[in-house]
Short mmCIF file of N, CA and C in Angstrom, two decimals:
data_model
loop_
_atom_site.label_atom_id
_atom_site.label_comp_id
_atom_site.label_asym_id
_atom_site.label_seq_id
_atom_site.Cartn_x
_atom_site.Cartn_y
_atom_site.Cartn_z
N MET A 223 58.37 0.57 50.73
CA MET A 223 57.39 1.21 51.58
C MET A 223 56.54 0.17 52.32
N LEU A 224 56.30 -0.93 51.65
CA LEU A 224 55.51 -1.99 52.28
C LEU A 224 56.25 -2.56 53.50
N ARG A 225 57.56 -2.67 53.40
CA ARG A 225 58.33 -3.18 54.53
C ARG A 225 58.18 -2.28 55.75
N VAL A 226 58.23 -0.98 55.53
CA VAL A 226 58.09 -0.03 56.63
C VAL A 226 56.71 -0.18 57.28
N ALA A 227 55.68 -0.32 56.47
CA ALA A 227 54.32 -0.48 57.00
C ALA A 227 54.21 -1.75 57.83
N VAL A 228 54.80 -2.83 57.37
CA VAL A 228 54.74 -4.10 58.11
C VAL A 228 55.49 -3.97 59.43
N ILE A 229 56.64 -3.32 59.41
CA ILE A 229 57.41 -3.15 60.64
C ILE A 229 56.64 -2.29 61.64
N ILE A 230 56.00 -1.22 61.16
CA ILE A 230 55.20 -0.37 62.05
C ILE A 230 54.03 -1.16 62.63
N LEU A 231 53.39 -1.99 61.82
CA LEU A 231 52.29 -2.82 62.32
C LEU A 231 52.77 -3.81 63.38
N LEU A 232 53.96 -4.38 63.19
CA LEU A 232 54.49 -5.30 64.19
C LEU A 232 54.76 -4.59 65.51
N PHE A 233 55.31 -3.37 65.44
CA PHE A 233 55.54 -2.63 66.67
C PHE A 233 54.23 -2.25 67.35
N ALA A 234 53.21 -1.91 66.57
CA ALA A 234 51.91 -1.60 67.15
C ALA A 234 51.31 -2.84 67.81
N LEU A 235 51.47 -3.98 67.16
CA LEU A 235 50.97 -5.23 67.73
C LEU A 235 51.69 -5.56 69.03
N SER A 236 52.99 -5.35 69.07
CA SER A 236 53.74 -5.63 70.30
C SER A 236 53.30 -4.68 71.43
N ALA A 237 53.02 -3.42 71.09
CA ALA A 237 52.55 -2.48 72.12
C ALA A 237 51.20 -2.94 72.67
N LEU A 238 50.31 -3.39 71.80
CA LEU A 238 49.00 -3.88 72.27
C LEU A 238 49.15 -5.13 73.14
N LEU A 239 50.04 -6.02 72.74
CA LEU A 239 50.23 -7.24 73.52
C LEU A 239 50.76 -6.92 74.92
N PHE A 240 51.68 -5.95 75.01
CA PHE A 240 52.20 -5.58 76.32
C PHE A 240 51.14 -4.86 77.15
N LYS A 241 50.31 -4.05 76.48
CA LYS A 241 49.28 -3.31 77.21
C LYS A 241 48.26 -4.26 77.84
N TYR A 242 47.86 -5.27 77.09
CA TYR A 242 46.84 -6.19 77.59
C TYR A 242 47.42 -7.45 78.21
N ARG A 243 48.72 -7.47 78.42
CA ARG A 243 49.43 -8.57 79.10
C ARG A 243 49.10 -9.93 78.49
N ALA A 244 49.42 -10.06 77.23
CA ALA A 244 49.21 -11.33 76.53
C ALA A 244 50.25 -12.35 76.97
N ASN A 245 50.17 -13.51 76.39
CA ASN A 245 51.10 -14.59 76.68
C ASN A 245 52.54 -14.12 76.46
N GLU A 246 53.42 -14.42 77.41
CA GLU A 246 54.80 -13.96 77.35
C GLU A 246 55.53 -14.50 76.12
N LYS A 247 55.23 -15.74 75.76
CA LYS A 247 55.87 -16.35 74.60
C LYS A 247 55.49 -15.59 73.31
N ILE A 248 54.24 -15.20 73.20
CA ILE A 248 53.79 -14.45 72.02
C ILE A 248 54.43 -13.07 72.01
N GLN A 249 54.51 -12.43 73.18
CA GLN A 249 55.15 -11.11 73.26
C GLN A 249 56.59 -11.17 72.77
N LYS A 250 57.33 -12.16 73.25
CA LYS A 250 58.73 -12.29 72.85
C LYS A 250 58.86 -12.52 71.36
N SER A 251 58.01 -13.37 70.81
CA SER A 251 58.13 -13.66 69.38
C SER A 251 57.82 -12.43 68.53
N VAL A 252 56.84 -11.63 68.94
CA VAL A 252 56.51 -10.41 68.18
C VAL A 252 57.64 -9.40 68.29
N VAL A 253 58.22 -9.25 69.47
CA VAL A 253 59.32 -8.30 69.64
C VAL A 253 60.53 -8.76 68.83
N TYR A 254 60.87 -10.03 68.89
CA TYR A 254 62.00 -10.53 68.12
C TYR A 254 61.78 -10.35 66.62
N THR A 255 60.57 -10.63 66.16
CA THR A 255 60.25 -10.45 64.74
C THR A 255 60.38 -8.99 64.34
N SER A 256 59.94 -8.09 65.19
CA SER A 256 60.03 -6.66 64.90
C SER A 256 61.48 -6.21 64.80
N VAL A 257 62.28 -6.63 65.76
CA VAL A 257 63.70 -6.23 65.76
C VAL A 257 64.42 -6.82 64.56
N ILE A 258 64.16 -8.06 64.23
CA ILE A 258 64.78 -8.69 63.06
C ILE A 258 64.32 -7.99 61.79
N GLY A 259 63.06 -7.62 61.73
CA GLY A 259 62.55 -6.90 60.56
C GLY A 259 63.24 -5.57 60.36
N VAL A 260 63.44 -4.83 61.45
CA VAL A 260 64.14 -3.55 61.36
C VAL A 260 65.58 -3.77 60.92
N ALA A 261 66.24 -4.76 61.48
CA ALA A 261 67.63 -5.03 61.14
C ALA A 261 67.78 -5.41 59.67
N ILE A 262 66.88 -6.25 59.17
CA ILE A 262 66.93 -6.64 57.76
C ILE A 262 66.65 -5.45 56.86
N TYR A 263 65.70 -4.61 57.25
CA TYR A 263 65.38 -3.43 56.45
C TYR A 263 66.57 -2.47 56.38
N VAL A 264 67.22 -2.23 57.52
CA VAL A 264 68.38 -1.34 57.55
C VAL A 264 69.52 -1.93 56.73
N ALA A 265 69.75 -3.23 56.85
CA ALA A 265 70.80 -3.87 56.06
C ALA A 265 70.49 -3.77 54.57
N TYR A 266 69.25 -3.96 54.19
CA TYR A 266 68.85 -3.86 52.78
C TYR A 266 69.10 -2.45 52.25
N ILE A 267 68.73 -1.45 53.02
CA ILE A 267 68.94 -0.06 52.60
C ILE A 267 70.43 0.24 52.46
N MET A 268 71.23 -0.20 53.42
CA MET A 268 72.67 0.05 53.36
C MET A 268 73.31 -0.62 52.16
N ILE A 269 72.94 -1.86 51.90
CA ILE A 269 73.53 -2.60 50.78
C ILE A 269 73.10 -1.97 49.45
N SER A 270 71.83 -1.58 49.35
CA SER A 270 71.38 -0.99 48.10
C SER A 270 72.04 0.37 47.84
N GLU A 271 72.33 1.12 48.90
CA GLU A 271 73.03 2.40 48.72
C GLU A 271 74.49 2.18 48.39
N LEU A 272 75.10 1.15 48.94
CA LEU A 272 76.50 0.87 48.62
C LEU A 272 76.66 0.40 47.18
N ILE A 273 75.67 -0.31 46.66
CA ILE A 273 75.73 -0.80 45.29
C ILE A 273 75.68 0.36 44.30
N ARG A 274 74.91 1.39 44.65
CA ARG A 274 74.82 2.55 43.77
C ARG A 274 76.12 3.27 43.78
#
């Protein structure tokens, strides 16, 4: 559950950065981190379900 909360916070942070037109480098890093976080979370869920 903590992972989901962190991923949601990252997406909220990226939305705020785009709204207020922050530094492009920071925007890209937050978006990449968010996407990687979602991918890792989905992979973790899939692997844990396959193990069961």
